[in-house]
PDB file of C-alpha atoms in Angstrom:
ATOM      1  CA  ASP A  33      16.384  13.036  16.243  1.00 47.00           C
ATOM      2  CA  ARG A  34      14.619   9.860  15.234  1.00 51.00           C
ATOM      3  CA  GLY A  35      16.631   6.691  15.014  1.00 58.00           C
ATOM      4  CA  GLU A  36      16.517   4.177  12.230  1.00 58.00           C
ATOM      5  CA  GLY A  37      14.577   1.800  14.504  1.00 57.00           C
ATOM      6  CA  THR A  38      11.768   4.320  14.933  1.00 56.00           C
ATOM      7  CA  THR A  39      11.536   4.804  11.182  1.00 58.00           C
ATOM      8  CA  VAL A  40      11.410   1.053  10.592  1.00 52.00           C
ATOM      9  CA  ARG A  41       8.759   0.581  13.288  1.00 53.00           C
ATOM     10  CA  ARG A  42       6.633   3.383  11.826  1.00 57.00           C
ATOM     11  CA  THR A  43       7.009   1.893   8.363  1.00 57.00           C
ATOM     12  CA  ILE A  44       5.990  -1.540   9.627  1.00 54.00           C
ATOM     13  CA  ILE A  45       2.998  -0.165  11.499  1.00 54.00           C
ATOM     14  CA  GLY A  46       1.948   1.962   8.532  1.00 57.00           C
ATOM     15  CA  PHE A  47       2.334  -0.975   6.180  1.00 57.00           C
ATOM     16  CA  ILE A  48       0.225  -3.254   8.390  1.00 55.00           C
ATOM     17  CA  ILE A  49      -2.471  -0.636   8.828  1.00 55.00           C
ATOM     18  CA  THR A  50      -2.529   0.038   5.104  1.00 55.00           C
ATOM     19  CA  CYS A  51      -2.861  -3.613   4.233  1.00 56.00           C
ATOM     20  CA  ALA A  52      -5.480  -4.095   6.927  1.00 53.00           C
ATOM     21  CA  LEU A  53      -7.432  -1.294   5.267  1.00 52.00           C
ATOM     22  CA  GLY A  54      -7.006  -3.128   1.991  1.00 56.00           C
ATOM     23  CA  CYS A  55      -8.381  -6.255   3.604  1.00 51.00           C
ATOM     24  CA  LEU A  56     -11.353  -4.271   4.823  1.00 50.00           C
ATOM     25  CA  CYS A  57     -11.979  -3.273   1.228  1.00 52.00           C
ATOM     26  CA  VAL A  58     -12.165  -6.914   0.200  1.00 50.00           C
ATOM     27  CA  ALA A  59     -13.815  -8.226   3.390  1.00 51.00           C
ATOM     28  CA  PRO A  60     -17.332  -7.900   1.947  1.00 53.00           C
ATOM     29  CA  LEU A  61     -16.321 -10.444  -0.695  1.00 49.00           C
ATOM     30  CA  ALA A  62     -15.710 -13.028   2.029  1.00 48.00           C
ATOM     31  CA  ALA A  63     -18.785 -12.064   4.041  1.00 51.00           C
ATOM     32  CA  ASP A  64     -21.446 -12.749   1.405  1.00 51.00           C
ATOM     33  CA  ALA A  65     -24.110 -15.277   2.415  1.00 52.00           C
ATOM     34  CA  GLN A  66     -23.213 -17.559  -0.474  1.00 56.00           C
ATOM     35  CA  PRO A  67     -19.701 -18.951  -0.621  1.00 58.00           C
ATOM     36  CA  ARG A  68     -17.502 -17.792  -3.449  1.00 58.00           C
ATOM     37  CA  ALA A  69     -14.822 -19.775  -5.188  1.00 64.00           C
ATOM     38  CA  LYS A  70     -12.726 -16.640  -5.689  1.00 83.00           C
ATOM     39  CA  VAL A  71     -10.052 -15.930  -3.088  1.00 91.00           C
ATOM     40  CA  PRO A  72      -9.456 -12.192  -2.562  1.00 94.00           C
ATOM     41  CA  ARG A  73      -6.175 -10.970  -4.048  1.00 95.00           C
ATOM     42  CA  ILE A  74      -3.991  -8.125  -2.866  1.00 95.00           C
ATOM     43  CA  GLY A  75      -1.507  -6.748  -5.358  1.00 96.00           C
ATOM     44  CA  PHE A  76       1.667  -5.158  -4.047  1.00 96.00           C
ATOM     45  CA  LEU A  77       3.898  -3.003  -6.230  1.00 97.00           C
ATOM     46  CA  GLY A  78       7.279  -2.010  -4.822  1.00 94.00           C
ATOM     47  CA  SER A  79       9.794   0.409  -6.292  1.00 93.00           C
ATOM     48  CA  SER A  80      12.802  -1.287  -4.731  1.00 91.00           C
ATOM     49  CA  SER A  81      13.807  -4.879  -4.056  1.00 92.00           C
ATOM     50  CA  PRO A  82      12.094  -7.151  -1.522  1.00 92.00           C
ATOM     51  CA  ALA A  83      15.163  -7.809   0.679  1.00 92.00           C
ATOM     52  CA  PRO A  84      14.950  -4.651   2.849  1.00 91.00           C
ATOM     53  CA  TYR A  85      11.214  -5.207   3.298  1.00 88.00           C
ATOM     54  CA  GLU A  86      11.325  -8.839   4.484  1.00 91.00           C
ATOM     55  CA  PRO A  87      10.716  -7.890   8.160  1.00 90.00           C
ATOM     56  CA  ILE A  88       7.818  -5.665   7.104  1.00 85.00           C
ATOM     57  CA  ILE A  89       6.329  -8.369   4.891  1.00 89.00           C
ATOM     58  CA  ASP A  90       6.648 -10.876   7.748  1.00 91.00           C
ATOM     59  CA  ALA A  91       4.882  -8.399  10.059  1.00 89.00           C
ATOM     60  CA  LEU A  92       2.190  -7.899   7.419  1.00 87.00           C
ATOM     61  CA  ARG A  93       1.582 -11.629   7.140  1.00 91.00           C
ATOM     62  CA  GLN A  94       1.451 -11.976  10.937  1.00 93.00           C
ATOM     63  CA  GLY A  95      -0.963  -9.057  11.264  1.00 91.00           C
ATOM     64  CA  MET A  96      -3.184 -10.474   8.555  1.00 91.00           C
ATOM     65  CA  ARG A  97      -3.155 -13.910  10.242  1.00 93.00           C
ATOM     66  CA  GLU A  98      -4.293 -12.233  13.455  1.00 93.00           C
ATOM     67  CA  LEU A  99      -7.205 -10.765  11.490  1.00 92.00           C
ATOM     68  CA  GLY A 100      -8.069 -14.185  10.045  1.00 93.00           C
ATOM     69  CA  TRP A 101      -6.453 -13.697   6.626  1.00 92.00           C
ATOM     70  CA  VAL A 102      -4.000 -16.488   5.822  1.00 94.00           C
ATOM     71  CA  GLU A 103      -1.959 -16.116   2.644  1.00 93.00           C
ATOM     72  CA  GLY A 104      -2.503 -19.082   0.353  1.00 91.00           C
ATOM     73  CA  HIS A 105      -5.640 -20.103   2.247  1.00 93.00           C
ATOM     74  CA  ASN A 106      -8.243 -17.320   2.118  1.00 94.00           C
ATOM     75  CA  VAL A 107      -6.227 -14.467   0.589  1.00 95.00           C
ATOM     76  CA  THR A 108      -3.505 -14.175  -2.041  1.00 94.00           C
ATOM     77  CA  ILE A 109      -0.814 -11.511  -2.212  1.00 95.00           C
ATOM     78  CA  GLU A 110       0.773 -10.877  -5.593  1.00 96.00           C
ATOM     79  CA  PHE A 111       4.135  -9.138  -5.098  1.00 96.00           C
ATOM     80  CA  ARG A 112       5.864  -7.280  -7.926  1.00 97.00           C
ATOM     81  CA  TRP A 113       9.174  -5.492  -7.377  1.00 96.00           C
ATOM     82  CA  ALA A 114      10.913  -3.059  -9.735  1.00 96.00           C
ATOM     83  CA  GLU A 115      14.303  -3.793  -8.116  1.00 95.00           C
ATOM     84  CA  GLY A 116      15.141  -0.085  -8.317  1.00 92.00           C
ATOM     85  CA  GLU A 117      14.527  -0.013 -12.075  1.00 96.00           C
ATOM     86  CA  LEU A 118      11.715   2.525 -12.043  1.00 96.00           C
ATOM     87  CA  GLU A 119      11.120   2.238 -15.786  1.00 97.00           C
ATOM     88  CA  ARG A 120       9.710  -1.262 -15.054  1.00 97.00           C
ATOM     89  CA  LEU A 121       6.919   0.105 -12.840  1.00 98.00           C
ATOM     90  CA  PRO A 122       4.318   0.869 -15.549  1.00 98.00           C
ATOM     91  CA  ALA A 123       4.508  -2.685 -16.948  1.00 98.00           C
ATOM     92  CA  LEU A 124       4.400  -4.230 -13.464  1.00 98.00           C
ATOM     93  CA  ALA A 125       1.402  -2.070 -12.491  1.00 98.00           C
ATOM     94  CA  ALA A 126      -0.409  -2.991 -15.703  1.00 97.00           C
ATOM     95  CA  ALA A 127       0.267  -6.688 -15.067  1.00 97.00           C
ATOM     96  CA  LEU A 128      -1.232  -6.438 -11.573  1.00 97.00           C
ATOM     97  CA  ALA A 129      -4.271  -4.627 -12.976  1.00 96.00           C
ATOM     98  CA  ARG A 130      -4.738  -7.420 -15.539  1.00 96.00           C
ATOM     99  CA  LEU A 131      -4.688  -9.958 -12.693  1.00 94.00           C
ATOM    100  CA  GLU A 132      -7.771  -8.144 -11.396  1.00 87.00           C
ATOM    101  CA  VAL A 133      -6.492  -7.885  -7.844  1.00 95.00           C
ATOM    102  CA  ASP A 134      -9.093  -6.636  -5.387  1.00 95.00           C
ATOM    103  CA  VAL A 135      -6.841  -3.917  -4.010  1.00 95.00           C
ATOM    104  CA  LEU A 136      -3.430  -2.635  -5.086  1.00 96.00           C
ATOM    105  CA  VAL A 137      -0.915  -1.513  -2.446  1.00 95.00           C
ATOM    106  CA  THR A 138       2.063   0.516  -3.654  1.00 95.00           C
ATOM    107  CA  GLN A 139       5.387   1.462  -2.022  1.00 92.00           C
ATOM    108  CA  GLY A 140       6.870   4.798  -3.011  1.00 91.00           C
ATOM    109  CA  THR A 141       5.725   7.678  -5.163  1.00 93.00           C
ATOM    110  CA  PRO A 142       6.884   6.225  -8.520  1.00 96.00           C
ATOM    111  CA  ALA A 143       4.968   2.978  -7.893  1.00 96.00           C
ATOM    112  CA  ALA A 144       1.835   4.877  -6.885  1.00 96.00           C
ATOM    113  CA  ILE A 145       2.008   7.011 -10.032  1.00 96.00           C
ATOM    114  CA  ALA A 146       2.460   3.894 -12.190  1.00 97.00           C
ATOM    115  CA  ALA A 147      -0.549   2.259 -10.513  1.00 97.00           C
ATOM    116  CA  LYS A 148      -2.665   5.387 -11.003  1.00 96.00           C
ATOM    117  CA  HIS A 149      -1.896   5.310 -14.725  1.00 96.00           C
ATOM    118  CA  ALA A 150      -2.588   1.550 -14.920  1.00 97.00           C
ATOM    119  CA  THR A 151      -6.121   1.620 -13.506  1.00 96.00           C
ATOM    120  CA  GLN A 152      -8.863   4.048 -12.621  1.00 94.00           C
ATOM    121  CA  THR A 153     -11.124   1.362 -11.118  1.00 94.00           C
ATOM    122  CA  LEU A 154      -9.058  -0.784  -8.736  1.00 95.00           C
ATOM    123  CA  PRO A 155      -8.677   0.636  -5.227  1.00 96.00           C
ATOM    124  CA  ILE A 156      -5.064   1.764  -4.721  1.00 96.00           C
ATOM    125  CA  ILE A 157      -3.519   2.262  -1.294  1.00 94.00           C
ATOM    126  CA  PHE A 158      -0.111   3.932  -1.266  1.00 93.00           C
ATOM    127  CA  VAL A 159       2.574   3.944   1.428  1.00 89.00           C
ATOM    128  CA  GLN A 160       5.849   5.874   1.669  1.00 86.00           C
ATOM    129  CA  VAL A 161       4.708   8.712  -0.560  1.00 88.00           C
ATOM    130  CA  GLY A 162       6.244  12.090   0.228  1.00 83.00           C
ATOM    131  CA  ASP A 163       3.675  14.532  -1.131  1.00 84.00           C
ATOM    132  CA  PRO A 164       0.603  12.822  -2.596  1.00 88.00           C
ATOM    133  CA  VAL A 165      -1.053  16.146  -3.474  1.00 87.00           C
ATOM    134  CA  GLY A 166       2.046  17.704  -5.055  1.00 87.00           C
ATOM    135  CA  SER A 167       2.776  14.541  -7.050  1.00 90.00           C
ATOM    136  CA  GLY A 168      -0.759  14.574  -8.464  1.00 92.00           C
ATOM    137  CA  LEU A 169      -1.832  11.294  -6.879  1.00 93.00           C
ATOM    138  CA  ILE A 170      -4.743  12.811  -4.976  1.00 91.00           C
ATOM    139  CA  THR A 171      -6.713  16.051  -5.010  1.00 90.00           C
ATOM    140  CA  SER A 172      -6.346  16.829  -1.293  1.00 85.00           C
ATOM    141  CA  LEU A 173      -5.504  15.094   1.978  1.00 79.00           C
ATOM    142  CA  ALA A 174      -9.048  15.592   3.277  1.00 81.00           C
ATOM    143  CA  ARG A 175     -10.720  14.284   0.114  1.00 84.00           C
ATOM    144  CA  PRO A 176      -8.332  12.203  -1.981  1.00 85.00           C
ATOM    145  CA  GLY A 177     -10.893  11.583  -4.732  1.00 86.00           C
ATOM    146  CA  GLY A 178     -10.582   8.900  -7.378  1.00 91.00           C
ATOM    147  CA  ASN A 179      -9.432   5.409  -6.488  1.00 94.00           C
ATOM    148  CA  LEU A 180      -6.314   6.293  -4.453  1.00 93.00           C
ATOM    149  CA  THR A 181      -5.750   6.791  -0.753  1.00 90.00           C
ATOM    150  CA  GLY A 182      -2.948   6.006   1.622  1.00 88.00           C
ATOM    151  CA  LEU A 183      -0.268   7.062   4.040  1.00 82.00           C
ATOM    152  CA  SER A 184       2.260   9.806   3.542  1.00 79.00           C
ATOM    153  CA  LEU A 185       5.434   9.989   5.585  1.00 71.00           C
ATOM    154  CA  LEU A 186       5.758  13.715   4.904  1.00 64.00           C
ATOM    155  CA  ALA A 187       2.571  15.733   4.813  1.00 57.00           C
ATOM    156  CA  PHE A 188       3.862  19.047   3.464  1.00 58.00           C
ATOM    157  CA  GLU A 189       0.448  20.664   3.834  1.00 60.00           C
ATOM    158  CA  LEU A 190       0.717  20.133   7.603  1.00 66.00           C
ATOM    159  CA  ASP A 191       4.146  21.728   8.083  1.00 69.00           C
ATOM    160  CA  ALA A 192       2.767  25.204   8.777  1.00 71.00           C
ATOM    161  CA  LYS A 193       0.318  23.781  11.323  1.00 70.00           C
ATOM    162  CA  ARG A 194       3.108  21.829  13.028  1.00 70.00           C
ATOM    163  CA  LEU A 195       5.222  24.983  13.336  1.00 75.00           C
ATOM    164  CA  GLU A 196       2.235  26.876  14.709  1.00 77.00           C
ATOM    165  CA  MET A 197       1.681  24.170  17.343  1.00 76.00           C
ATOM    166  CA  LEU A 198       5.376  24.152  18.217  1.00 77.00           C
ATOM    167  CA  LYS A 199       5.363  27.920  18.864  1.00 74.00           C
TER     168      LYS A 199
END
């Protein structure tokens, strides 16, 4: 039985890793020989409200600082929250796409679906998605295809393998 603390720690770690991957996607922009005036932007689309995620966001900012990415200095994060009103997600996703963020990170299956419908060109990294294949976000776990990738808390395709290993 996993405690709430373990779930929170896994969520924090997954969130940091996901955003670090997003930073890697935009790192070539900062590494060009000629300086650019444009600061890389990460868009974040959340299905819920920001309050429960404050510790995770703080951990994200700390992890990014450790990698040399300082919000407001050499990277910008644009947060958009649906506040539990899922019907707001398509408009919020479209607004982030119009901002031309360099990578879009989504929290939850509804946010990931909204982002997928908003853009076919921006890289999208999803977290806290139950079944990315079953929800139509990606083609397969091995080869997601398109512009989406990410972390799933429940990989249904692996359940049979887990049972086999347990036996």
